[in-house]
Coordinates of C-alpha atoms and ligand atoms in Angstrom, one line a residue:
M90 CA 65.8 10.1 57.0
E91 CA 65.8 8.4 60.3
P92 CA 69.0 6.3 60.5
R93 CA 67.9 3.9 63.1
G94 CA 64.2 3.9 62.7
T95 CA 63.7 5.8 66.1
K96 CA 61.9 8.9 66.6
R97 CA 63.9 11.7 68.0
E98 CA 62.7 15.1 69.1
A99 CA 64.1 18.2 67.6
G100 CA 66.8 19.4 70.1
K101 CA 67.2 16.5 71.9
T102 CA 70.6 14.8 71.5
E103 CA 71.5 11.1 71.4
V104 CA 73.0 10.2 74.8
A105 CA 73.6 6.6 76.3
E106 CA 71.5 5.3 78.9
P107 CA 73.7 5.4 82.3
R108 CA 74.3 1.7 82.1
N109 CA 77.9 0.6 82.9
K110 CA 78.2 -1.9 80.1
V111 CA 77.1 0.4 77.3
P112 CA 79.9 2.6 75.9
C113 CA 78.7 6.3 75.9
P114 CA 78.3 7.5 72.3
A115 CA 79.3 11.0 71.5
P116 CA 76.4 13.4 71.6
S117 CA 75.4 14.4 68.1
L118 CA 72.5 16.5 66.6
P119 CA 70.4 15.3 63.9
T120 CA 69.5 18.1 61.1
D121 CA 66.5 16.4 59.3
P122 CA 64.1 19.3 58.4
A123 CA 61.1 17.0 59.7
L124 CA 62.5 17.3 63.3
Y125 CA 62.3 21.2 63.4
S126 CA 58.9 22.0 61.8
G127 CA 57.5 23.5 65.2
P128 CA 56.1 27.0 65.6
F129 CA 58.6 29.7 64.6
P130 CA 60.8 30.5 67.8
F131 CA 61.0 33.8 69.3
Y132 CA 63.7 36.1 67.5
R133 CA 64.3 39.6 69.1
R134 CA 64.0 42.4 66.6
P135 CA 67.9 42.9 66.0
S136 CA 69.4 46.3 66.9
E137 CA 72.6 47.7 66.0
L138 CA 75.2 48.2 68.8
G139 CA 77.8 49.9 66.5
C140 CA 79.6 49.2 63.3
F141 CA 83.2 49.2 62.1
S142 CA 85.2 49.1 58.8
L143 CA 88.0 47.6 57.1
D144 CA 90.1 49.8 54.5
A145 CA 91.8 48.7 51.4
Q146 CA 94.5 47.3 53.2
R147 CA 92.1 45.3 55.5
Q148 CA 92.8 47.4 58.5
Y149 CA 90.0 48.0 61.2
H150 CA 88.7 51.3 62.0
G151 CA 85.9 51.7 64.6
D152 CA 83.8 54.0 62.5
A153 CA 81.4 53.8 59.4
R154 CA 84.0 55.1 56.8
A155 CA 83.6 52.2 54.4
L156 CA 79.7 52.5 54.4
R157 CA 78.4 53.0 51.1
Y158 CA 74.9 54.7 49.8
Y159 CA 72.5 52.9 47.7
S160 CA 72.2 54.6 44.3
P161 CA 70.3 52.6 41.9
P162 CA 69.7 53.9 38.1
P163 CA 66.8 56.6 37.7
T164 CA 63.6 54.8 37.4
N165 CA 62.6 57.1 34.7
G166 CA 65.6 56.7 32.7
P167 CA 66.8 53.7 30.2
G168 CA 67.3 51.1 33.0
P169 CA 70.5 49.5 33.7
N170 CA 73.0 48.0 31.5
F171 CA 75.7 47.0 33.8
D172 CA 78.8 45.3 32.2
L173 CA 79.7 43.1 35.2
R174 CA 83.0 41.9 33.4
D175 CA 84.4 45.5 33.1
G176 CA 87.7 45.8 34.9
Y177 CA 88.4 42.2 35.4
P178 CA 91.0 41.3 36.2
D179 CA 93.1 44.6 35.7
R180 CA 91.0 46.6 38.3
Y181 CA 90.5 43.9 40.8
Q182 CA 92.2 43.7 44.1
P183 CA 90.8 40.5 45.8
R184 CA 91.4 39.9 49.6
D185 CA 93.9 37.4 50.5
E186 CA 91.8 34.4 51.5
E187 CA 94.8 32.5 52.9
V188 CA 94.6 34.8 55.7
Q189 CA 92.2 33.4 58.4
E190 CA 90.8 36.3 60.3
R191 CA 88.7 34.1 62.5
L192 CA 86.6 36.5 64.7
D193 CA 89.5 39.0 65.2
H194 CA 87.8 42.2 63.7
L195 CA 84.8 41.4 65.7
L196 CA 86.8 41.0 68.9
C197 CA 88.4 44.2 68.3
W198 CA 85.1 46.0 68.3
L199 CA 84.1 44.2 71.5
L200 CA 87.2 45.3 73.1
E201 CA 86.6 48.8 72.3
H202 CA 83.0 48.7 73.6
R203 CA 83.1 46.2 76.5
G204 CA 82.7 49.2 79.0
R205 CA 79.3 49.9 77.5
L206 CA 78.3 46.3 77.2
E207 CA 79.4 45.4 80.6
G208 CA 79.5 48.6 82.6
W209 CA 76.9 51.2 82.1
G210 CA 74.3 49.5 79.9
E211 CA 70.7 50.5 80.4
N212 CA 68.2 47.7 81.3
D213 CA 65.0 47.0 79.4
S214 CA 62.7 46.2 82.1
L215 CA 60.5 43.7 80.2
E216 CA 63.8 41.8 79.4
K217 CA 65.0 42.0 83.0
N218 CA 61.7 40.4 84.3
L219 CA 62.2 37.5 81.8
G220 CA 65.6 37.2 82.9
Y221 CA 67.5 38.7 79.8
S222 CA 68.8 41.6 81.3
W223 CA 71.0 43.9 79.0
G224 CA 73.8 45.6 80.9
P225 CA 76.2 44.2 83.3
G226 CA 76.8 40.4 82.8
W227 CA 74.8 40.4 79.5
L228 CA 78.0 39.5 77.5
A229 CA 78.6 36.6 79.9
G230 CA 75.6 35.0 78.7
A231 CA 75.7 35.7 75.1
I232 CA 76.8 33.8 71.9
V233 CA 79.4 35.7 70.0
T234 CA 79.9 35.1 66.1
W235 CA 79.8 36.2 62.7
R236 CA 76.3 36.5 60.9
G237 CA 77.6 34.3 57.9
H238 CA 78.1 31.5 60.6
L239 CA 74.4 31.8 61.5
T240 CA 73.4 31.9 58.1
K241 CA 75.0 28.5 57.6
L242 CA 73.3 27.2 60.6
L243 CA 70.0 28.4 59.5
T244 CA 70.3 26.7 56.1
T245 CA 71.8 23.5 57.4
P246 CA 68.7 21.4 57.2
Y247 CA 68.2 22.0 53.6
E248 CA 71.8 21.8 52.4
R249 CA 72.8 19.0 50.3
Q250 CA 76.2 20.3 49.2
E251 CA 78.6 21.7 51.5
G252 CA 79.4 20.8 55.1
W253 CA 81.1 23.2 57.7
Q254 CA 83.0 23.1 60.9
L255 CA 82.5 25.5 63.8
A256 CA 84.9 25.9 66.6
A257 CA 83.5 26.9 70.1
S258 CA 85.2 28.2 73.0
R259 CA 83.7 29.5 76.2
F260 CA 85.6 32.5 77.9
Q261 CA 84.3 34.7 80.8
G262 CA 80.9 32.9 80.1
T263 CA 80.6 33.9 76.8
L264 CA 80.3 31.2 74.1
Y265 CA 82.4 32.2 70.9
L266 CA 81.8 30.6 67.6
S267 CA 84.3 30.9 64.7
E268 CA 84.3 28.9 61.6
V269 CA 86.8 26.4 60.4
E270 CA 87.4 26.1 56.6
T271 CA 86.9 22.4 56.0
P272 CA 89.5 20.5 54.1
A273 CA 87.1 20.0 51.2
A274 CA 86.1 23.8 51.1
R275 CA 89.9 24.5 51.1
A276 CA 90.6 22.2 48.2
Q277 CA 87.6 23.7 46.5
R278 CA 89.0 27.1 46.9
L279 CA 92.7 26.3 46.0
A280 CA 91.2 24.8 42.6
R281 CA 88.4 27.4 41.9
P282 CA 87.8 27.4 38.3
P283 CA 88.6 30.8 36.3
L284 CA 85.0 31.3 35.5
L285 CA 83.8 30.9 39.1
R286 CA 86.6 33.6 40.1
E287 CA 85.1 35.8 37.5
L288 CA 81.7 35.3 38.6
M289 CA 82.9 36.5 42.3
Y290 CA 84.1 39.7 40.8
M291 CA 80.8 40.2 39.0
G292 CA 79.0 40.3 42.2
Y293 CA 81.3 42.9 43.7
K294 CA 81.2 44.8 40.2
F295 CA 77.4 44.9 40.7
E296 CA 77.8 46.6 44.2
Q297 CA 80.0 49.3 42.5
Y298 CA 77.4 50.2 40.0
M299 CA 74.8 50.6 42.6
C300 CA 76.5 52.3 45.2
A301 CA 78.1 55.9 45.8
D302 CA 80.6 56.9 48.3
K303 CA 78.4 59.9 49.6
P304 CA 74.8 60.1 50.1
G305 CA 73.3 61.9 47.0
S306 CA 76.4 61.4 44.7
S307 CA 76.5 58.8 41.9
P308 CA 78.4 55.5 41.6
D309 CA 81.7 55.6 39.9
P310 CA 82.5 52.3 38.1
S311 CA 85.7 53.5 36.9
G312 CA 87.7 52.6 40.0
E313 CA 88.9 49.4 41.3
V314 CA 86.8 46.7 43.1
N315 CA 89.0 46.1 46.3
T316 CA 87.4 43.5 48.3
N317 CA 89.3 44.2 51.4
V318 CA 86.9 47.0 52.1
A319 CA 84.2 46.2 54.0
F320 CA 81.6 47.9 56.5
C321 CA 80.3 45.5 59.2
S322 CA 77.3 46.2 61.3
V323 CA 77.5 44.8 65.0
L324 CA 74.0 43.5 66.1
R325 CA 72.1 42.4 69.1
S326 CA 69.4 39.9 69.1
R327 CA 68.2 36.8 70.8
L328 CA 67.0 33.5 69.4
G329 CA 64.8 31.7 72.0
S330 CA 66.8 31.9 75.2
H331 CA 70.1 32.5 73.4
P332 CA 71.2 36.0 73.6
L333 CA 73.4 37.0 70.4
L334 CA 76.1 39.4 69.3
F335 CA 76.9 38.9 66.0
S336 CA 78.3 41.1 63.2
G337 CA 77.6 41.1 59.4
E338 CA 79.0 42.9 56.4
V339 CA 76.3 45.4 55.0
D340 CA 76.6 46.4 51.4
C341 CA 74.8 49.8 51.6
T342 CA 72.6 52.0 53.3
D343 CA 69.5 53.8 51.4
P344 CA 69.4 57.4 52.1
Q345 CA 65.8 57.6 51.0
A346 CA 64.7 54.5 53.1
P347 CA 61.5 55.1 55.0
S348 CA 63.3 54.8 58.1
T349 CA 67.2 55.8 58.4
Q350 CA 67.4 53.8 61.5
P351 CA 69.8 51.0 61.1
P352 CA 69.6 48.1 60.4
T353 CA 66.2 49.1 58.6
C354 CA 67.7 51.3 56.2
Y355 CA 70.2 48.8 55.0
V356 CA 70.2 47.0 51.5
E357 CA 71.6 43.7 50.6
L358 CA 72.8 43.5 46.9
K359 CA 72.8 40.4 44.9
T360 CA 73.2 39.0 41.3
S361 CA 71.8 36.1 39.8
K362 CA 71.4 34.6 36.3
E363 CA 68.6 36.0 34.2
M364 CA 65.5 33.4 34.3
H365 CA 63.4 32.6 31.4
S366 CA 61.2 29.5 32.4
P367 CA 58.8 28.9 35.3
G368 CA 61.4 26.0 36.0
Q369 CA 64.1 28.3 36.4
W370 CA 62.1 30.6 38.5
R371 CA 61.0 27.9 40.8
S372 CA 64.5 26.5 41.3
F373 CA 65.6 30.2 42.3
Y374 CA 62.9 30.5 44.9
R375 CA 64.0 27.0 46.4
H376 CA 67.6 27.4 46.5
K377 CA 68.8 31.0 46.2
L378 CA 66.0 32.6 48.1
L379 CA 66.6 30.4 51.0
K380 CA 70.2 31.7 51.3
W381 CA 69.2 35.2 50.8
W382 CA 66.6 35.3 53.1
A383 CA 68.5 33.5 55.9
Q384 CA 71.6 36.2 55.5
S385 CA 69.2 39.4 55.5
F386 CA 66.6 37.9 58.2
L387 CA 69.3 37.5 60.9
P388 CA 70.5 41.1 60.9
G389 CA 67.0 42.6 60.0
V390 CA 68.0 43.9 56.7
P391 CA 64.5 44.5 55.1
N392 CA 65.2 44.4 51.2
V393 CA 67.7 42.5 49.0
V394 CA 67.9 44.1 45.5
A395 CA 68.8 41.6 42.7
G396 CA 70.3 42.4 39.5
F397 CA 69.7 39.8 36.8
R398 CA 72.7 39.1 34.4
N399 CA 72.5 37.6 30.9
P400 CA 75.1 35.1 29.7
E401 CA 77.4 37.8 28.5
G402 CA 77.6 39.3 31.9
F403 CA 75.3 42.5 31.4
V404 CA 72.7 43.3 34.0
S405 CA 69.6 44.9 32.4
S406 CA 66.8 44.2 35.1
L407 CA 66.6 44.8 39.2
K408 CA 64.2 43.3 41.3
T409 CA 63.8 44.2 45.1
F410 CA 62.8 41.3 47.1
P411 CA 61.5 42.4 50.6
T412 CA 63.2 39.8 53.1
M413 CA 59.9 39.2 54.8
E414 CA 58.1 38.3 51.7
M415 CA 60.4 35.8 50.3
F416 CA 58.9 33.0 52.3
E417 CA 55.8 33.4 50.2
Y418 CA 57.5 32.0 47.1
V419 CA 57.9 28.6 48.6
R420 CA 55.0 28.8 51.0
N421 CA 52.9 26.4 48.9
D422 CA 55.7 24.5 47.4
R423 CA 56.2 20.7 48.9
D424 CA 60.0 21.2 48.1
G425 CA 60.3 24.5 49.5
W426 CA 61.9 25.7 52.7
N427 CA 60.5 26.7 55.9
P428 CA 61.7 29.6 58.1
S429 CA 60.4 28.0 61.2
V430 CA 62.7 24.7 60.4
C431 CA 65.9 27.3 60.0
M432 CA 65.3 29.1 63.1
N433 CA 64.2 25.8 65.2
F434 CA 67.3 24.2 63.9
C435 CA 69.6 27.2 64.7
A436 CA 68.1 27.3 68.3
A437 CA 68.6 23.4 68.7
F438 CA 72.3 23.8 67.6
L439 CA 72.8 26.7 70.1
S440 CA 71.4 24.7 73.0
F441 CA 73.6 21.8 71.9
A442 CA 76.6 23.8 71.9
Q443 CA 75.8 25.7 75.1
S444 CA 75.3 22.4 76.8
T445 CA 78.5 20.7 75.2
V446 CA 81.0 23.5 75.9
V447 CA 81.0 23.4 79.8
Q448 CA 84.7 24.4 80.6
D449 CA 85.4 28.0 80.5
D450 CA 88.7 27.9 78.8
P451 CA 89.9 30.1 75.7
R452 CA 92.4 27.5 74.8
L453 CA 89.8 24.6 74.7
V454 CA 88.1 24.1 71.6
H455 CA 84.9 21.9 70.7
L456 CA 84.8 21.4 66.9
F457 CA 81.5 20.9 65.7
S458 CA 81.4 19.0 62.4
W459 CA 78.6 18.6 59.7
E460 CA 78.4 16.8 56.5
P461 CA 75.3 16.9 54.4
G462 CA 73.1 13.6 55.3
G463 CA 74.6 13.3 58.7
P464 CA 74.3 14.7 62.4
V465 CA 76.4 17.5 63.8
T466 CA 79.3 15.8 65.7
V467 CA 81.7 17.2 68.1
S468 CA 85.4 16.5 68.7
V469 CA 87.8 18.2 71.5
H470 CA 91.0 20.1 70.9
R471 CA 93.4 22.2 72.6
D472 CA 95.5 25.1 71.6
A473 CA 96.8 25.2 67.8
P474 CA 95.6 24.9 65.4
Y475 CA 92.0 25.1 66.5
A476 CA 92.2 27.5 69.4
F477 CA 90.8 31.0 67.8
L478 CA 90.7 33.5 70.7
P479 CA 93.8 35.6 70.2
I480 CA 96.1 36.3 73.2
W481 CA 95.7 40.0 72.9
Y482 CA 91.9 39.5 73.6
V483 CA 92.3 36.9 76.5
E484 CA 94.8 39.1 78.1
A485 CA 92.8 42.5 77.8
M486 CA 89.5 41.1 78.7
T487 CA 91.4 39.6 82.0
Q488 CA 92.6 43.0 82.8
D489 CA 90.0 45.1 85.2
L490 CA 87.6 47.2 83.2
P491 CA 88.8 50.6 82.5
S492 CA 86.4 52.2 85.2
P493 CA 83.8 54.8 84.4
P494 CA 84.5 58.4 85.4
K495 CA 84.1 58.8 89.1
T496 CA 82.9 62.0 90.8
P497 CA 85.9 63.4 92.7
S498 CA 85.5 61.9 96.4
P499 CA 86.2 64.3 99.3
K500 CA 89.8 63.9 100.8
Ligands
GDP117 P1 78.8 36.6 55.0 O1 77.4 36.8 55.6 O2 79.0 35.2 54.6 O3 78.8 37.5 53.9 O4 79.8 36.9 56.1 P2 79.6 38.1 57.1 O5 78.7 39.3 56.7 O6 79.2 37.5 58.5 O7 81.3 38.6 57.2 C1 81.9 38.5 58.5 C2 83.4 38.9 57.9 O8 83.8 37.8 57.2 C3 83.4 39.9 57.1 O9 84.7 40.7 57.5 C4 83.7 39.6 55.8 O10 84.4 40.6 55.0 C5 84.3 38.4 55.8 N1 83.9 37.4 54.9 C6 82.8 37.3 54.5 N2 82.8 36.3 53.5 C7 84.0 36.0 53.3 C8 84.6 34.7 53.0 O11 84.2 34.1 51.9 N3 85.9 34.5 53.1 C9 86.6 35.2 54.2 N4 88.0 34.9 54.3 N5 86.0 36.2 54.9 C10 85.0 36.4 54.4
MG118 MG1 76.0 41.4 48.7

């Protein structure tokens, strides 16, 4: 929909003509899919920089202790018969969603690794020639965020239900993006119907049926489902001219994958309603596969394994969807989605954010807000409640880097 009947180019923002009389309207970014249907933009093959884990108490550990191993039922056997409602609610320890973690765990990882990011990074000569060097100064030019926030950006041109808010701060050159729960999302979460709560549990229960704690061992569905536990991969990529550092939760790694190199060994697990009619499949391709594609394409996770549940909550069939084949299901569908639109819109938003957030100040926040049917708008804030870069992070980053070991100099 073009609100004022004027054609605007993708990525261009509405800016008033520099006339004294005309009040300068705040810049905004349109989200209409038709504006973003150009060729697929450059997206660097994501590489894993590191990882971290959150334990049952949601405590951070700079290692892979929470990584689980893909362990599907044997293909020659009877096939799955997973009761996803088993253990609910008595063996369920849900994460406290009132705790707003913002970027904290990712910043923790960044602090621990900034030496390698800033100090001694090797340079990729091709990228250096292009002006995107890896090594000293790389982080200062990068965007740091969660994968989940980028997923929401990718699906925005097609989203008709849920808006979002992203807080942005620039600090030492780096642009940090952290989601803010909208009042509507908060109200919905607090009023979440019991059936929806159980459905969320069932998604985690499926992971427990499909994953083992050690490679080669079998899943143990008798234990508790604790959603505080998470394994997160930290990745580096680039969208167009925007270097990216983001982290995403990974369900498991496949010890039998053709390549054991992350992220190509990772597997995303999903549940969905069993489908019976072509109309149900079509709707699944149009809506669910878009979300699955966006989430797994960003970190380069090659496969999504779906468990289809019947109305009684049992999974009796599995299907693997290769991430790179998901678009094929909607390629010839007028009402389908297009990966180019998703990525071009995301690139346009990142350009919009980069040019809006000019001042380098960790206490200053530009809040980008979007509701379906409208453009992305901006408001400016200082300190609480929107500032999200913690004092411990700002102070530690303001200290000099611990210097690399020096060869002893002659006295
Ligand atoms: P996703 O792609 O939406 O699953 O999110 P990410 O993989 O980017 O997760 C980033 C961090 O946010 C991880 O530590 C997750 O455990 C956490 N996280 C994921 N989803 C939610 C959520 O719905 N609520 C809260 N509070 N945290 C979440
Ligand atoms: Mg999953």
